[in-house]
Short mmCIF file of C-alpha atoms and ligand atoms in Angstrom, two decimals:
data_model
loop_
_atom_site.label_atom_id
_atom_site.label_comp_id
_atom_site.label_asym_id
_atom_site.label_seq_id
_atom_site.Cartn_x
_atom_site.Cartn_y
_atom_site.Cartn_z
CA MET V 25 85.51 126.72 89.72
CA ARG V 26 88.98 125.45 90.19
CA GLY V 27 90.08 127.31 87.07
CA SER V 28 88.79 130.59 88.21
CA ARG V 29 90.15 130.18 91.79
CA ARG V 30 93.43 129.44 90.33
CA GLY V 31 93.35 132.26 87.84
CA ARG V 32 92.65 134.73 90.77
CA ALA V 33 95.39 133.47 93.10
CA ALA V 34 97.96 133.49 90.33
CA LEU V 35 97.54 137.30 90.38
CA CYS V 36 98.64 137.50 93.95
CA VAL V 37 102.08 136.00 93.53
CA PRO V 38 104.59 138.59 94.71
CA ALA V 39 106.61 140.97 92.30
CA VAL V 40 109.68 139.29 93.40
CA LEU V 41 108.82 136.00 91.82
CA ALA V 42 106.40 137.24 89.04
CA ALA V 43 109.11 139.70 87.89
CA VAL V 44 111.72 136.95 87.02
CA PRO V 45 111.45 135.82 83.49
CA CYS V 46 109.78 132.24 83.32
CA ALA V 47 110.64 129.63 80.80
CA ALA V 48 107.83 127.83 78.89
CA ALA V 49 105.94 124.98 80.78
CA GLY V 50 107.85 121.71 80.48
CA ASP V 51 111.11 122.95 80.93
CA GLY V 52 111.61 121.56 84.36
CA ASP V 53 115.01 119.92 83.45
CA ARG V 54 116.25 123.29 82.01
CA THR V 55 117.08 125.16 85.39
CA GLU V 56 120.48 126.34 85.74
CA ASP V 57 120.86 125.04 89.24
CA ARG V 58 120.52 121.18 89.19
CA ARG V 59 120.12 120.78 92.97
CA PRO V 60 116.93 119.12 93.58
CA ASN V 61 113.67 120.74 94.43
CA ILE V 62 111.86 119.85 97.48
CA ILE V 63 108.22 119.67 98.31
CA HIS V 64 107.17 119.10 101.93
CA ILE V 65 103.57 118.00 102.11
CA MET V 66 102.51 117.87 105.89
CA SER V 67 98.96 117.14 106.86
CA ASP V 68 97.67 117.87 110.50
CA ASP V 69 96.95 115.12 112.66
CA HIS V 70 97.20 112.23 109.92
CA ALA V 71 97.42 108.98 111.75
CA TRP V 72 99.83 106.48 109.87
CA GLN V 73 97.14 103.94 110.40
CA ALA V 74 95.04 106.02 107.93
CA ILE V 75 97.46 105.63 104.95
CA GLY V 76 96.93 102.41 102.89
CA ALA V 77 100.47 101.81 102.21
CA TYR V 78 101.22 101.27 105.94
CA GLY V 79 98.73 98.16 105.70
CA HIS V 80 96.72 98.77 108.90
CA PRO V 81 93.36 97.00 108.91
CA LEU V 82 91.46 100.29 109.03
CA MET V 83 92.37 100.72 105.46
CA ARG V 84 90.59 97.75 104.21
CA GLN V 85 87.72 100.21 103.93
CA ALA V 86 89.33 103.56 102.98
CA GLN V 87 91.87 104.34 100.24
CA THR V 88 94.76 106.87 99.71
CA PRO V 89 95.98 105.91 96.10
CA ASN V 90 98.25 109.10 95.80
CA ILE V 91 100.06 108.77 99.00
CA ASP V 92 100.57 105.12 98.40
CA ARG V 93 101.94 105.98 95.10
CA LEU V 94 104.72 107.81 96.85
CA ALA V 95 105.56 104.71 98.97
CA SER V 96 105.46 102.58 95.93
CA GLU V 97 107.77 104.89 94.10
CA GLY V 98 109.74 106.00 97.07
CA MET V 99 110.82 105.12 100.67
CA MET V 100 108.29 104.41 103.42
CA PHE V 101 109.66 104.93 106.97
CA ARG V 102 107.97 102.70 109.47
CA ARG V 103 109.97 104.15 112.51
CA ALA V 104 109.52 107.80 112.01
CA TYR V 105 108.69 109.80 115.21
CA VAL V 106 108.04 113.09 116.58
CA GLU V 107 109.93 114.73 119.50
CA ASN V 108 106.62 116.38 121.21
CA SER V 109 103.36 115.11 119.82
CA LEU V 110 101.72 118.50 119.11
CA SER V 111 101.43 120.79 116.24
CA THR V 112 103.32 124.15 117.06
CA PRO V 113 106.11 122.15 118.81
CA SER V 114 106.37 119.72 115.90
CA ARG V 115 106.62 122.61 113.43
CA ALA V 116 109.20 124.24 115.36
CA CYS V 117 111.20 121.02 115.18
CA LEU V 118 110.78 120.92 111.56
CA MET V 119 111.83 124.52 110.89
CA THR V 120 114.74 124.57 113.33
CA GLY V 121 116.12 120.85 113.70
CA LEU V 122 116.07 121.54 117.44
CA TYR V 123 114.27 119.79 120.44
CA SER V 124 111.41 121.78 121.88
CA HIS V 125 113.45 122.86 124.85
CA GLN V 126 116.22 124.37 122.37
CA ASN V 127 113.84 126.24 120.08
CA GLY V 128 111.42 127.34 122.99
CA GLN V 129 108.30 125.96 121.62
CA ARG V 130 107.48 123.45 124.32
CA ARG V 131 103.59 123.77 124.39
CA LEU V 132 100.81 124.58 122.11
CA ASP V 133 100.86 128.12 122.94
CA GLY V 134 104.03 130.84 123.00
CA GLY V 135 107.52 130.22 123.77
CA MET V 136 109.23 130.16 120.39
CA ASP V 137 112.50 131.66 120.30
CA THR V 138 112.48 133.55 117.03
CA SER V 139 116.29 134.31 117.26
CA VAL V 140 116.87 130.70 116.33
CA THR V 141 117.75 130.28 112.57
CA PHE V 142 114.98 128.53 110.61
CA MET V 143 116.05 125.93 108.01
CA PRO V 144 114.36 127.93 105.00
CA GLU V 145 116.58 130.90 105.85
CA LEU V 146 119.59 128.79 105.05
CA LEU V 147 118.21 127.32 102.03
CA GLN V 148 117.24 130.59 100.77
CA GLN V 149 120.99 131.96 101.36
CA SER V 150 122.28 128.87 99.58
CA GLY V 151 120.05 129.99 96.56
CA TYR V 152 116.80 128.22 96.80
CA THR V 153 113.39 129.83 96.39
CA THR V 154 111.28 128.88 99.55
CA ALA V 155 107.52 129.03 100.15
CA VAL V 156 104.79 127.88 102.74
CA ILE V 157 101.31 127.48 101.80
CA GLY V 158 98.52 126.56 104.27
CA LYS V 159 98.79 125.84 107.99
CA TRP V 160 101.72 127.86 109.65
CA HIS V 161 100.82 127.88 113.37
CA MET V 162 104.03 128.84 114.71
CA LEU V 163 102.78 131.69 116.72
CA CYS V 164 105.41 134.03 115.05
CA GLU V 165 105.79 135.42 111.55
CA PRO V 166 107.19 133.23 108.65
CA LYS V 167 111.12 133.48 108.67
CA GLY V 168 113.08 132.78 105.52
CA PHE V 169 110.33 132.40 103.01
CA ASP V 170 110.31 134.23 99.62
CA TYR V 171 106.45 133.68 99.58
CA TYR V 172 103.91 132.46 101.91
CA ARG V 173 100.00 132.12 102.01
CA ILE V 174 99.21 131.05 105.46
CA LEU V 175 95.94 130.18 107.35
CA ARG V 176 95.08 131.84 110.64
CA GLY V 177 96.01 129.76 113.58
CA GLN V 178 94.67 126.39 113.26
CA GLY V 179 92.73 127.44 110.04
CA GLU V 180 89.16 126.91 109.01
CA TYR V 181 87.89 124.24 106.66
CA TYR V 182 85.24 126.28 104.71
CA ASP V 183 85.99 129.67 103.07
CA PRO V 184 89.31 129.99 105.32
CA VAL V 185 91.12 133.32 105.61
CA PHE V 186 94.76 133.60 104.39
CA LYS V 187 97.63 136.17 104.74
CA THR V 188 100.35 136.75 102.09
CA PRO V 189 103.35 139.06 102.57
CA ASP V 190 101.44 141.58 100.66
CA SER V 191 97.84 141.18 101.93
CA GLU V 192 96.33 143.57 104.69
CA GLY V 193 95.87 140.95 107.27
CA TYR V 194 93.94 137.70 106.59
CA VAL V 195 91.52 137.59 103.56
CA ARG V 196 88.69 135.18 103.18
CA GLN V 197 88.90 132.91 100.15
CA SER V 198 85.86 130.97 99.02
CA GLY V 199 86.41 127.21 98.58
CA TYR V 200 87.26 124.31 100.74
CA VAL V 201 90.66 124.49 102.59
CA THR V 202 92.48 121.59 101.02
CA ASP V 203 91.68 122.35 97.46
CA LEU V 204 92.76 126.16 98.12
CA ILE V 205 96.01 125.08 99.50
CA THR V 206 96.68 122.88 96.50
CA ASP V 207 95.70 125.43 93.99
CA TYR V 208 97.82 128.14 95.71
CA ALA V 209 100.76 125.63 95.88
CA ILE V 210 100.52 124.98 92.04
CA ASP V 211 100.13 128.85 91.46
CA PHE V 212 103.51 129.41 93.44
CA LEU V 213 105.21 126.51 91.47
CA GLU V 214 103.84 128.16 87.97
CA SER V 215 105.07 131.54 89.06
CA ARG V 216 108.45 130.80 90.50
CA ASP V 217 111.95 131.69 89.17
CA ARG V 218 112.70 128.92 87.15
CA SER V 219 116.42 129.23 87.34
CA LYS V 220 116.60 128.33 90.96
CA PRO V 221 115.62 125.15 92.79
CA PHE V 222 112.75 125.49 95.22
CA CYS V 223 111.78 124.19 98.70
CA LEU V 224 107.71 124.41 99.04
CA PHE V 225 106.18 123.55 102.19
CA VAL V 226 102.56 122.44 101.63
CA HIS V 227 100.90 122.23 105.01
CA HIS V 228 97.30 121.09 105.15
CA LYS V 229 94.78 121.76 107.92
CA ALA V 230 93.03 118.48 107.18
CA PRO V 231 92.46 115.98 108.85
CA HIS V 232 92.45 118.19 112.21
CA ARG V 233 89.43 118.29 114.53
CA ASN V 234 86.65 118.66 113.95
CA TRP V 235 87.12 116.74 110.84
CA GLN V 236 84.69 118.73 108.31
CA PRO V 237 84.79 116.91 104.85
CA ASP V 238 84.42 118.69 101.67
CA THR V 239 80.69 118.71 100.35
CA ARG V 240 81.72 116.30 97.39
CA TYR V 241 82.77 113.62 99.90
CA LEU V 242 79.79 113.75 102.16
CA ASP V 243 78.52 110.28 101.08
CA LEU V 244 81.94 108.68 100.94
CA TYR V 245 82.46 105.65 103.13
CA GLU V 246 78.73 106.06 104.44
CA ASP V 247 78.07 102.35 104.15
CA SER V 248 81.65 101.16 105.25
CA GLU V 249 82.20 99.37 108.40
CA PHE V 250 85.52 100.25 110.14
CA GLU V 251 86.98 97.98 112.37
CA VAL V 252 86.85 99.06 115.84
CA PRO V 253 90.35 98.67 117.37
CA ALA V 254 91.19 95.70 119.74
CA THR V 255 92.00 98.20 122.40
CA PHE V 256 88.96 100.45 122.40
CA ASP V 257 87.77 99.28 125.80
CA ASP V 258 91.03 99.55 127.44
CA ASP V 259 90.64 99.75 131.19
CA TYR V 260 94.45 101.13 131.68
CA SER V 261 95.05 98.41 134.17
CA SER V 262 98.80 98.17 134.72
CA ARG V 263 99.38 101.67 133.57
CA GLY V 264 99.97 104.64 135.70
CA PRO V 265 97.31 107.53 136.42
CA ALA V 266 97.93 109.46 133.17
CA ALA V 267 96.19 107.03 130.76
CA SER V 268 93.17 107.24 132.99
CA HIS V 269 93.19 111.01 133.70
CA GLN V 270 93.36 112.14 130.13
CA GLN V 271 90.39 113.79 128.45
CA MET V 272 90.62 112.51 124.96
CA SER V 273 88.21 109.54 125.23
CA ILE V 274 85.98 109.16 122.31
CA ASP V 275 83.12 108.11 124.80
CA ARG V 276 83.49 110.73 127.40
CA ASP V 277 85.15 113.58 125.59
CA MET V 278 84.17 113.57 121.92
CA THR V 279 81.26 115.99 121.53
CA LEU V 280 78.03 115.31 119.62
CA VAL V 281 77.19 118.64 118.48
CA TYR V 282 80.90 120.12 117.69
CA ASP V 283 82.76 116.87 117.02
CA LEU V 284 80.14 114.57 115.33
CA LYS V 285 77.84 117.18 113.65
CA ILE V 286 74.53 116.37 115.25
CA HIS V 287 73.49 119.99 114.89
CA GLN V 288 69.87 119.13 115.54
CA LEU V 289 70.95 118.81 119.25
CA ARG V 290 72.34 122.49 119.59
CA ASP V 291 69.14 123.82 120.96
CA GLN V 292 69.51 121.61 124.25
CA HIS V 293 71.52 124.28 125.89
CA ASP V 294 71.47 122.96 129.39
CA LYS V 295 73.26 119.70 127.93
CA TYR V 296 75.83 121.24 125.68
CA ASN V 297 78.65 123.68 126.33
CA LYS V 298 78.29 127.18 125.20
CA TRP V 299 81.72 127.23 123.53
CA GLU V 300 80.86 124.20 121.42
CA LEU V 301 77.46 125.83 120.27
CA ASP V 302 79.34 129.20 119.48
CA VAL V 303 81.89 127.40 117.30
CA VAL V 304 79.44 125.23 115.46
CA ASP V 305 77.48 128.45 114.71
CA SER V 306 80.55 130.13 113.37
CA GLN V 307 81.72 127.12 111.42
CA LEU V 308 78.21 126.62 109.67
CA GLY V 309 78.08 130.54 109.43
CA ARG V 310 81.14 130.41 106.91
CA MET V 311 79.40 127.95 104.65
CA SER V 312 77.31 129.10 101.60
CA ALA V 313 73.65 128.27 101.37
CA GLU V 314 74.65 125.39 98.95
CA GLN V 315 77.13 123.96 101.34
CA ARG V 316 74.67 124.29 104.37
CA GLU V 317 72.20 122.40 102.46
CA ALA V 318 74.48 119.77 101.35
CA TRP V 319 75.42 119.29 105.04
CA GLU V 320 71.88 119.22 106.12
CA ASN V 321 70.85 116.69 103.47
CA ALA V 322 73.81 114.51 104.28
CA TYR V 323 73.93 114.61 108.26
CA GLY V 324 70.41 115.47 108.97
CA PRO V 325 68.84 112.07 108.14
CA ARG V 326 71.78 110.07 109.55
CA ASN V 327 71.38 111.97 112.94
CA VAL V 328 67.94 111.32 113.59
CA GLU V 329 68.41 107.96 115.57
CA ILE V 330 70.55 109.95 118.00
CA VAL V 331 68.21 112.82 118.21
CA GLU V 332 65.38 110.49 118.90
CA GLY V 333 67.38 108.60 121.59
CA ARG V 334 67.40 105.44 119.53
CA VAL V 335 70.84 104.68 120.15
CA GLU V 336 71.28 103.04 123.52
CA ASP V 337 74.00 104.26 125.94
CA LYS V 338 76.03 101.03 125.81
CA ASP V 339 76.31 101.49 121.91
CA LEU V 340 76.92 105.19 121.65
CA ALA V 341 80.88 105.15 122.01
CA ARG V 342 80.79 102.75 118.99
CA TRP V 343 78.34 104.94 117.19
CA LYS V 344 80.83 108.01 117.82
CA TYR V 345 83.76 106.16 116.85
CA ARG V 346 82.06 105.26 113.40
CA ARG V 347 80.94 108.93 112.86
CA TYR V 348 84.44 110.16 113.59
CA VAL V 349 86.42 107.61 111.54
CA ILE V 350 84.23 108.16 108.59
CA ASP V 351 84.52 112.06 108.53
CA TYR V 352 88.17 111.75 109.41
CA MET V 353 88.80 109.47 106.17
CA ARG V 354 86.73 111.89 104.13
CA CYS V 355 89.04 114.63 104.83
CA ILE V 356 91.99 112.45 104.08
CA ARG V 357 90.49 111.60 100.79
CA SER V 358 90.74 115.48 99.81
CA VAL V 359 94.45 115.43 101.09
CA ASP V 360 95.04 112.36 99.01
CA ASP V 361 93.68 114.08 96.07
CA SER V 362 95.85 117.01 96.65
CA VAL V 363 98.96 114.84 96.51
CA GLY V 364 97.67 113.36 93.26
CA GLN V 365 97.36 116.86 91.96
CA LEU V 366 100.82 117.85 92.78
CA LEU V 367 102.35 114.81 91.52
CA ASP V 368 100.54 115.30 88.11
CA TYR V 369 101.71 118.91 88.15
CA LEU V 370 105.25 117.80 88.54
CA GLU V 371 105.03 115.11 86.03
CA ARG V 372 103.45 117.57 83.39
CA GLU V 373 106.25 120.07 84.09
CA GLY V 374 109.07 117.44 83.83
CA LEU V 375 109.98 117.99 87.36
CA LEU V 376 109.21 114.58 88.90
CA GLU V 377 112.70 113.23 88.61
CA ASN V 378 114.52 116.13 90.25
CA THR V 379 112.19 116.95 93.01
CA VAL V 380 112.03 115.28 96.33
CA VAL V 381 108.59 114.82 97.57
CA VAL V 382 107.89 114.18 101.23
CA TYR V 383 104.65 113.26 102.67
CA THR V 384 104.44 113.42 106.64
CA SER V 385 102.05 114.61 109.27
CA ASP V 386 102.89 116.86 112.32
CA GLN V 387 102.29 114.00 114.49
CA GLY V 388 100.31 110.75 114.78
CA PHE V 389 96.78 110.48 116.10
CA TYR V 390 94.43 107.89 117.82
CA MET V 391 91.86 106.35 115.68
CA GLY V 392 90.05 104.74 118.65
CA GLU V 393 93.03 102.94 120.09
CA HIS V 394 92.86 102.86 123.93
CA GLY V 395 89.35 104.48 123.35
CA TRP V 396 91.02 107.76 122.26
CA PHE V 397 91.20 110.47 119.75
CA ASP V 398 93.76 113.20 119.70
CA LYS V 399 97.53 112.54 120.38
CA ARG V 400 100.36 113.85 122.92
CA PHE V 401 101.30 110.49 124.55
CA MET V 402 104.44 108.68 123.77
CA TYR V 403 102.65 105.59 122.89
CA GLU V 404 103.03 104.60 119.28
CA GLU V 405 99.93 105.86 117.68
CA SER V 406 100.78 109.64 118.51
CA TYR V 407 104.45 109.24 118.80
CA ARG V 408 104.94 107.81 115.58
CA THR V 409 104.15 109.80 112.22
CA PRO V 410 103.67 108.84 108.66
CA LEU V 411 107.04 109.62 106.46
CA ILE V 412 107.32 108.80 102.82
CA VAL V 413 109.91 110.21 100.59
CA ARG V 414 110.08 109.85 96.71
CA TYR V 415 113.40 110.89 95.15
CA PRO V 416 114.06 108.60 92.24
CA SER V 417 117.78 109.64 91.79
CA MET V 418 118.66 108.40 95.33
CA ILE V 419 115.76 106.21 96.57
CA ASP V 420 114.79 102.96 95.05
CA ALA V 421 111.25 102.48 94.34
CA GLY V 422 109.12 100.42 97.03
CA THR V 423 111.81 100.54 99.85
CA VAL V 424 111.06 100.50 103.42
CA SER V 425 113.24 101.83 106.31
CA ASP V 426 112.95 100.88 109.93
CA ALA V 427 115.65 103.25 110.98
CA LEU V 428 115.02 105.42 113.91
CA VAL V 429 114.24 108.88 112.47
CA GLN V 430 112.69 111.90 113.99
CA ASN V 431 111.07 115.21 112.96
CA ILE V 432 114.24 117.11 114.14
CA ASP V 433 115.94 115.46 110.96
CA PHE V 434 114.04 117.25 108.43
CA ALA V 435 116.25 120.60 108.45
CA PRO V 436 119.50 118.77 108.27
CA THR V 437 118.22 116.41 105.48
CA TYR V 438 116.96 119.54 103.34
CA LEU V 439 120.09 121.38 103.81
CA ASP V 440 122.06 118.41 102.84
CA LEU V 441 119.94 117.98 99.70
CA ALA V 442 120.90 121.71 99.07
CA GLY V 443 124.60 120.79 99.56
CA THR V 444 124.69 123.11 102.38
CA ASP V 445 126.03 122.08 105.90
CA LYS V 446 123.67 122.04 109.00
CA LEU V 447 124.09 124.42 111.78
CA PRO V 448 126.57 122.78 114.43
CA SER V 449 123.63 123.54 116.90
CA MET V 450 121.21 121.37 115.10
CA SER V 451 120.38 118.15 117.03
CA GLY V 452 118.90 116.30 114.08
CA VAL V 453 120.76 114.44 111.32
CA SER V 454 120.46 114.03 107.51
CA LEU V 455 118.41 111.13 106.32
CA LEU V 456 120.57 110.91 103.05
CA PRO V 457 122.66 107.87 104.27
CA LEU V 458 119.29 106.02 104.53
CA PHE V 459 118.10 107.14 101.06
CA ALA V 460 121.27 105.60 99.74
CA SER V 461 121.34 102.40 101.47
CA ASP V 462 117.74 101.25 100.77
CA GLY V 463 116.77 102.42 104.25
CA LYS V 464 119.17 100.34 106.10
CA ALA V 465 120.66 102.22 109.20
CA PRO V 466 124.58 102.44 108.96
CA GLU V 467 126.56 101.04 111.73
CA ASP V 468 126.66 104.47 113.59
CA TRP V 469 123.15 105.30 113.02
CA ARG V 470 121.41 106.41 116.39
CA LYS V 471 120.21 103.70 118.48
CA TYR V 472 117.70 105.62 120.77
CA LEU V 473 115.23 108.37 120.46
CA TYR V 474 114.38 111.09 123.10
CA TYR V 475 110.76 112.41 123.53
CA HIS V 476 109.31 115.17 125.73
CA TYR V 477 105.74 116.40 126.15
CA TYR V 478 105.22 119.52 128.05
CA ASP V 479 101.77 120.81 127.67
CA TYR V 480 99.99 120.20 131.10
CA PRO V 481 97.63 121.56 132.37
CA ALA V 482 96.09 121.93 129.15
CA GLU V 483 93.24 120.84 126.75
CA HIS V 484 93.06 116.83 126.86
CA SER V 485 94.74 116.65 130.09
CA VAL V 486 97.81 114.54 129.20
CA MET V 487 100.45 114.57 132.15
CA ARG V 488 103.93 115.62 131.11
CA HIS V 489 106.33 113.03 130.12
CA ASP V 490 109.69 112.35 128.76
CA GLY V 491 111.13 108.94 127.57
CA VAL V 492 113.59 107.25 125.44
CA SER V 493 112.95 104.27 122.95
CA ASP V 494 114.95 101.94 121.01
CA GLU V 495 114.26 99.69 118.34
CA ARG V 496 112.14 97.35 120.67
CA TYR V 497 111.69 98.90 124.21
CA LYS V 498 110.29 102.08 125.29
CA LEU V 499 110.63 103.91 128.81
CA ILE V 500 108.23 106.68 129.72
CA HIS V 501 108.49 109.03 132.85
CA PHE V 502 105.44 110.68 133.64
CA TYR V 503 105.76 113.70 136.04
CA GLY V 504 103.89 116.74 137.58
CA PRO V 505 102.10 118.08 140.41
CA GLU V 506 100.29 114.60 140.99
CA GLY V 507 103.65 112.99 141.27
CA SER V 508 105.89 110.87 139.01
CA TYR V 509 106.27 107.34 137.82
CA ASP V 510 107.74 105.40 134.92
CA GLU V 511 106.29 102.91 132.47
CA PHE V 512 108.10 100.30 130.47
CA TYR V 513 106.97 98.56 127.36
CA ASP V 514 108.24 95.69 125.07
CA LEU V 515 106.98 96.59 121.48
CA GLN V 516 107.89 93.25 120.29
CA SER V 517 105.67 91.30 122.37
CA ASP V 518 103.01 94.08 122.97
CA SER V 519 102.62 96.51 120.24
CA SER V 520 99.41 97.95 121.67
CA GLU V 521 101.28 98.85 124.75
CA LEU V 522 98.71 97.26 127.00
CA HIS V 523 101.37 95.84 129.50
CA ASN V 524 103.57 98.22 131.71
CA ILE V 525 106.41 95.64 132.60
CA ILE V 526 108.50 98.01 134.53
CA GLY V 527 108.76 95.82 137.48
CA GLU V 528 109.29 92.50 135.67
CA GLU V 529 112.64 90.66 136.49
CA SER V 530 112.93 89.32 132.76
CA VAL V 531 113.41 92.81 131.40
CA GLN V 532 115.23 94.64 134.39
CA SER V 533 118.62 94.89 132.45
CA HIS V 534 116.58 96.66 129.65
CA VAL V 535 114.82 98.91 131.93
CA GLU V 536 118.26 99.89 133.63
CA ARG V 537 119.90 100.33 129.93
CA LEU V 538 117.19 102.71 128.96
CA GLN V 539 117.21 104.54 132.41
CA ARG V 540 120.84 105.01 131.68
CA GLN V 541 120.16 106.41 128.34
CA LEU V 542 117.37 108.60 129.39
CA GLU V 543 119.86 110.19 132.05
CA ALA V 544 122.45 110.60 129.24
CA PHE V 545 120.02 112.49 126.88
CA ARG V 546 118.74 114.81 129.81
CA THR V 547 122.43 115.54 130.54
CA GLN V 548 123.76 116.06 127.10
CA LEU V 549 120.66 118.09 126.08
CA ALA V 550 120.50 119.97 129.44
CA ILE V 551 116.93 119.12 129.94
CA ASP V 552 115.51 121.25 132.58
CA GLU V 553 112.29 119.64 133.77
CA TYR V 554 111.41 115.99 134.38
C1 LIG C 17 92.57 122.40 119.29
C2 LIG C 17 91.76 121.13 119.39
C3 LIG C 17 92.27 120.07 120.39
C4 LIG C 17 93.70 119.71 119.86
C5 LIG C 17 94.34 121.16 119.70
C6 LIG C 17 96.05 120.89 119.32
N1 LIG C 17 90.44 121.51 119.89
O1 LIG C 17 92.75 123.18 120.49
O2 LIG C 17 91.50 118.89 120.11
O3 LIG C 17 94.50 118.76 120.60
O4 LIG C 17 93.94 121.67 118.81
O5 LIG C 17 96.00 120.45 118.13
S1 LIG C 17 89.23 122.25 119.27
O6 LIG C 17 88.11 122.35 120.05
O7 LIG C 17 89.81 123.70 118.78
O8 LIG C 17 89.09 121.40 117.86
S2 LIG C 17 97.29 120.52 117.16
O9 LIG C 17 97.26 119.82 116.11
O10 LIG C 17 97.32 122.15 116.83
O11 LIG C 17 98.39 120.30 118.01
CA1 LIG C 18 98.39 118.32 114.65
#
């Protein structure tokens, strides 16, 4: 099956790439231009807690061997953050090296300033071949790519539609989204101009909501007991209203039919939302008869205790958590397989030495911490994102960095790897000094990070906030129609951010220091709302 998909996709590679004479397979080291290739693998909503190498208790039950291999052979960043924990803004930061208010993409929908230069345009100008495969989700056409094959919007898990520069709109492809993206990425690599270095963005849809696993993993982890986070029953005392006001609670907001696949309940129209039922119908409608059957065989019997009302209300939140985490981890297993396939391909082709392989996510995610799913908040689970870089020429195997890095740094880093200057307007900085120093921050490395979330009112109802963090403390300023207030955390003594200590005398000097720093960011960056 995989072979036939590959064969078909290879024919679709554009003439501009296919026309260039290709050297034989295994010639990876014979390209004329010796600058490194770059593969940016970015999943969607992949919590760092759900990667083995990060050592979170959740991963006692699940495995990510291929992503872990990247960490054991490369550098793992433990303090990698986003500027705005949401998909389109995060992708705009990646493409431009700019903060959200500088590139225009502040919220999930609209706003992107397409006159801003995208990093792949500069890589192209410097002689790289560039491509993006998978989730694009930028609300504008891809800019600066020799080739693309992108999903529509958020993309679909089963039989997704893709668009290429040559296709007439979006065309449905048969298969599971993660496998298709992998196959198309390898097809691109096989058909590329081998005299030039490449920068390939492999952007997975998984494990985005509503966490639909491939049929081959429908039984995976079924008997595993994932540890419920210690903060699952957080009552948000000591925090301001935003933490209580959100609508991303597993207990309250995660739906049985749409999120948790208890499709037998779909006929109880009075109890469930119309949108939920429509979406479920359309998702199931994309599946083949065999796929539908596999789903019914897997979920049907496991749903019975809920359908028959045998799960007591007091146990329902934990039942939901378990179903959620298992499906999420199943989606990640396919993403991990994809990483393995890409590494195998690079190895076979002799490209493993001279290719920088990056694994990251468009933001972090809540795996039940504070009782939540989704992201958006400046609290660690969603502010922090996984980041692992393998590049043996510069990075020693098994290194770990605690330097403060952010998603605005990708563009300057990739340009630096290409030997090209970043644009003076770019706010991010190159990570190459960290690669070269075993991850230790040089004296003049940034000491503070700026964060800003704008998307309110919106789905999940997370109030607007900006804030600043250093290696230990975090100041968050929530604002909006409901009023404004600050929170302050000491991550060293309170890594779960349960204790807002804004008024405590013992940390007052640090509060004032971070307040000054926040003001400095707002002034320097010309922040226009807070
Ligand atoms: C969808 C999801 C939300 C999610 C946003 C943003 N709802 O709207 O739960 O927060 O995407 O996600 S769903 O009903 O469509 O599943 S993001 O990754 O694109 O930022
Ligand atoms: Ca996302």
